[in-house]
PDB file of C-alpha atoms in Angstrom:
ATOM      1  CA  MET A   1     135.285 137.571  46.874  1.00 58.00           C
ATOM      2  CA  ALA A   2     133.098 140.529  47.008  1.00 60.00           C
ATOM      3  CA  ARG A   3     135.668 142.620  45.412  1.00 62.00           C
ATOM      4  CA  LEU A   4     136.213 140.268  42.574  1.00 61.00           C
ATOM      5  CA  ASP A   5     132.471 139.908  42.168  1.00 62.00           C
ATOM      6  CA  ALA A   6     132.168 143.654  41.969  1.00 59.00           C
ATOM      7  CA  LEU A   7     134.624 143.894  39.042  1.00 56.00           C
ATOM      8  CA  PRO A   8     133.383 143.359  35.507  1.00 56.00           C
ATOM      9  CA  GLU A   9     134.705 140.375  33.568  1.00 64.00           C
ATOM     10  CA  PRO A  10     137.362 141.282  30.929  1.00 58.00           C
ATOM     11  CA  SER A  11     136.209 140.695  27.349  1.00 66.00           C
ATOM     12  CA  GLU A  12     139.452 139.322  25.981  1.00 72.00           C
ATOM     13  CA  THR A  13     140.142 135.587  26.537  1.00 75.00           C
ATOM     14  CA  GLY A  14     143.608 135.889  28.259  1.00 80.00           C
ATOM     15  CA  PRO A  15     142.632 138.544  30.896  1.00 84.00           C
ATOM     16  CA  ALA A  16     139.290 136.790  31.360  1.00 86.00           C
ATOM     17  CA  THR A  17     140.973 133.432  32.004  1.00 89.00           C
ATOM     18  CA  ARG A  18     143.420 135.026  34.672  1.00 89.00           C
ATOM     19  CA  TRP A  19     140.468 136.917  36.277  1.00 87.00           C
ATOM     20  CA  LEU A  20     138.399 133.756  36.462  1.00 91.00           C
ATOM     21  CA  LEU A  21     141.346 131.780  37.861  1.00 92.00           C
ATOM     22  CA  ALA A  22     141.794 134.409  40.596  1.00 91.00           C
ATOM     23  CA  ARG A  23     138.161 133.934  41.517  1.00 91.00           C
ATOM     24  CA  VAL A  24     138.589 130.163  41.720  1.00 94.00           C
ATOM     25  CA  ARG A  25     141.562 130.561  43.981  1.00 94.00           C
ATOM     26  CA  ALA A  26     139.681 133.107  46.175  1.00 93.00           C
ATOM     27  CA  ALA A  27     136.599 131.002  46.367  1.00 94.00           C
ATOM     28  CA  PHE A  28     138.661 127.847  47.151  1.00 95.00           C
ATOM     29  CA  ALA A  29     140.541 129.809  49.989  1.00 94.00           C
ATOM     30  CA  ALA A  30     137.175 130.784  51.379  1.00 94.00           C
ATOM     31  CA  ASP A  31     136.042 127.185  51.285  1.00 93.00           C
ATOM     32  CA  ASP A  32     133.309 128.257  48.853  1.00 94.00           C
ATOM     33  CA  LEU A  33     133.621 124.967  46.708  1.00 93.00           C
ATOM     34  CA  ALA A  34     130.324 125.606  44.816  1.00 93.00           C
ATOM     35  CA  HIS A  35     131.481 128.888  43.642  1.00 93.00           C
ATOM     36  CA  ALA A  36     134.882 127.615  42.765  1.00 95.00           C
ATOM     37  CA  GLY A  37     133.487 124.630  40.857  1.00 93.00           C
ATOM     38  CA  ALA A  38     130.970 126.834  38.844  1.00 93.00           C
ATOM     39  CA  THR A  39     133.860 129.224  37.945  1.00 93.00           C
ATOM     40  CA  CYS A  40     135.929 126.163  36.685  1.00 94.00           C
ATOM     41  CA  VAL A  41     133.019 125.350  34.512  1.00 93.00           C
ATOM     42  CA  ARG A  42     133.168 128.739  32.937  1.00 92.00           C
ATOM     43  CA  LEU A  43     136.942 128.475  32.590  1.00 92.00           C
ATOM     44  CA  ALA A  44     136.632 125.241  30.767  1.00 92.00           C
ATOM     45  CA  ALA A  45     134.166 126.793  28.414  1.00 92.00           C
ATOM     46  CA  LEU A  46     136.152 129.954  27.830  1.00 90.00           C
ATOM     47  CA  ALA A  47     139.551 128.469  27.373  1.00 91.00           C
ATOM     48  CA  PRO A  48     139.335 124.695  26.948  1.00 91.00           C
ATOM     49  CA  ASP A  49     142.969 124.455  25.492  1.00 90.00           C
ATOM     50  CA  ASP A  50     144.552 126.742  28.158  1.00 89.00           C
ATOM     51  CA  PRO A  51     146.442 124.396  30.543  1.00 90.00           C
ATOM     52  CA  ALA A  52     146.943 127.260  33.175  1.00 90.00           C
ATOM     53  CA  TRP A  53     143.663 126.730  34.967  1.00 91.00           C
ATOM     54  CA  ARG A  54     143.529 122.868  35.008  1.00 92.00           C
ATOM     55  CA  PRO A  55     145.712 122.194  38.209  1.00 93.00           C
ATOM     56  CA  THR A  56     143.622 124.473  40.293  1.00 93.00           C
ATOM     57  CA  CYS A  57     140.461 123.300  38.995  1.00 93.00           C
ATOM     58  CA  TRP A  58     141.528 119.668  39.516  1.00 89.00           C
ATOM     59  CA  GLU A  59     142.264 120.482  43.090  1.00 91.00           C
ATOM     60  CA  VAL A  60     138.721 121.972  43.508  1.00 92.00           C
ATOM     61  CA  ALA A  61     137.201 118.792  41.800  1.00 89.00           C
ATOM     62  CA  LEU A  62     139.052 116.656  44.128  1.00 88.00           C
ATOM     63  CA  GLU A  63     137.747 118.575  47.144  1.00 87.00           C
ATOM     64  CA  VAL A  64     134.168 118.515  45.903  1.00 84.00           C
ATOM     65  CA  ALA A  65     134.206 114.845  44.853  1.00 81.00           C
ATOM     66  CA  GLY A  66     136.209 113.743  47.954  1.00 67.00           C
ATOM     67  CA  ASP A  67     137.273 110.662  45.944  1.00 67.00           C
ATOM     68  CA  ARG A  68     139.911 110.776  43.093  1.00 65.00           C
ATOM     69  CA  ALA A  69     137.920 108.100  41.081  1.00 66.00           C
ATOM     70  CA  THR A  70     134.880 110.340  40.744  1.00 64.00           C
ATOM     71  CA  ALA A  71     136.692 113.579  40.431  1.00 63.00           C
ATOM     72  CA  MET A  72     136.277 115.090  36.922  1.00 63.00           C
ATOM     73  CA  VAL A  73     137.504 118.186  35.382  1.00 56.00           C
ATOM     74  CA  ALA A  74     136.078 119.299  32.020  1.00 50.00           C
TER      75      ALA A  74
END
C-alpha cells in the first residue's frame, strides 16, 4: 500500500480508475477494509458507469457489512 500511496493519481479517468482499483485490491488483501471502502467511494464518484470496479467493491461492501442485506455499493 505504501508504494501505491506514494504514486500520484493519474489525471485521466481510465488510468485513474485502474489505479484506484489496484489500491482497492491491495487494501482488501491487506485486510484494510476502511481504506478499500473509501477508495470504492472515490471510484463510484470518478467512474459511476464503469462496470470494471463494481465486483471488487461489492466484495469489499460484503466484508464491511457482514450481511448481504445491508451491503451497498454506490
